[in-house]
């Protein structure tokens, strides 16, 4: 995969020196409250995440990007595509996900990176439909989803953590950016 440049960001695969900055993002309870079981993740768990994303890149030809700020080279977070294990309604479909360090919120970076990830999905990988499954209280994600033109399709339950989830979808063949 070639790196993707947006006006302000570099989306690329993961490098060894991303582990510490990503684990600092994962250590922030406010960043993690709507992700998985809602707990911060340790350095070891962060290493497992990066390993899983890199495996997905190798096996599927898509994955979660490391998002770097052009200019400073800081790691702002992780945005990209993955195949969820659950809930069953979206297992084996292709989902979009995002998390940025708190200092990078409110600047449009998540939307900029997610837009580039959707264009990559359609143009580079021929993926025509992408889903997302945020929790109902995650209004920042709902805002990004709406800006991307993703529409709410219904509600599902996360069988692993017992949370309600909202199911969003987009037909990328009609994506206008
Ligand atoms: C979800 C998350 C990535 C959203 O980040 P965000 O910074 O709120 O989203 P955006 O990058 O779209 O930025 C939004 C705001 O930046 C502001 N902004 C500032 N400069 C901007 C610019 N140049 N371009 C666009 N927006 C800009 C806008 O006001 C915009 O808000 P608005 O759309 O309400 O007007 C972030 O809150 C996060 O990491 N949360 C924790 C992880 C998480 O919950 N992940 C989801 C689990 S499924």
mmCIF file of C-alpha atoms in Angstrom, residues 1-2 12 18 23 34 51 54 59 66 69 73-74 80 88 94 116 126-128 133 143 153 159 164-165 173 176:
data_model
loop_
_atom_site.group_PDB
_atom_site.id
_atom_site.type_symbol
_atom_site.label_atom_id
_atom_site.label_comp_id
_atom_site.label_asym_id
_atom_site.label_seq_id
_atom_site.Cartn_x
_atom_site.Cartn_y
_atom_site.Cartn_z
ATOM 1 C CA UNK A 1 0.000 0.000 0.000
ATOM 2 C CA UNK A 2 1.216 3.497 -0.803
ATOM 3 C CA UNK A 12 0.458 5.053 6.520
ATOM 4 C CA UNK A 18 4.329 4.285 16.894
ATOM 5 C CA UNK A 23 -0.115 3.602 23.974
ATOM 6 C CA UNK A 34 -16.576 4.378 23.805
ATOM 7 C CA UNK A 51 -0.010 -6.379 15.350
ATOM 8 C CA UNK A 54 -0.785 -5.050 10.445
ATOM 9 C CA UNK A 59 -4.170 -10.532 4.682
ATOM 10 C CA UNK A 66 -1.444 5.245 11.475
ATOM 11 C CA UNK A 69 0.469 15.104 11.164
ATOM 12 C CA UNK A 73 5.380 14.029 12.196
ATOM 13 C CA UNK A 74 3.410 13.509 15.421
ATOM 14 C CA UNK A 80 -9.201 3.013 8.981
ATOM 15 C CA UNK A 88 -23.228 -10.858 13.977
ATOM 16 C CA UNK A 94 -16.011 -3.896 6.431
ATOM 17 C CA UNK A 116 -9.358 9.541 2.761
ATOM 18 C CA UNK A 126 -13.134 -1.704 -4.870
ATOM 19 C CA UNK A 127 -15.033 -1.876 -1.592
ATOM 20 C CA UNK A 128 -18.557 -0.622 -2.216
ATOM 21 C CA UNK A 133 -21.098 0.690 14.907
ATOM 22 C CA UNK A 143 -20.914 13.859 14.093
ATOM 23 C CA UNK A 153 -29.651 1.841 9.584
ATOM 24 C CA UNK A 159 -22.775 -9.487 22.493
ATOM 25 C CA UNK A 164 -26.219 -1.044 22.547
ATOM 26 C CA UNK A 165 -24.678 -0.014 19.244
ATOM 27 C CA UNK A 173 -20.592 3.997 -5.177
ATOM 28 C CA UNK A 176 -19.534 12.262 -3.013
#
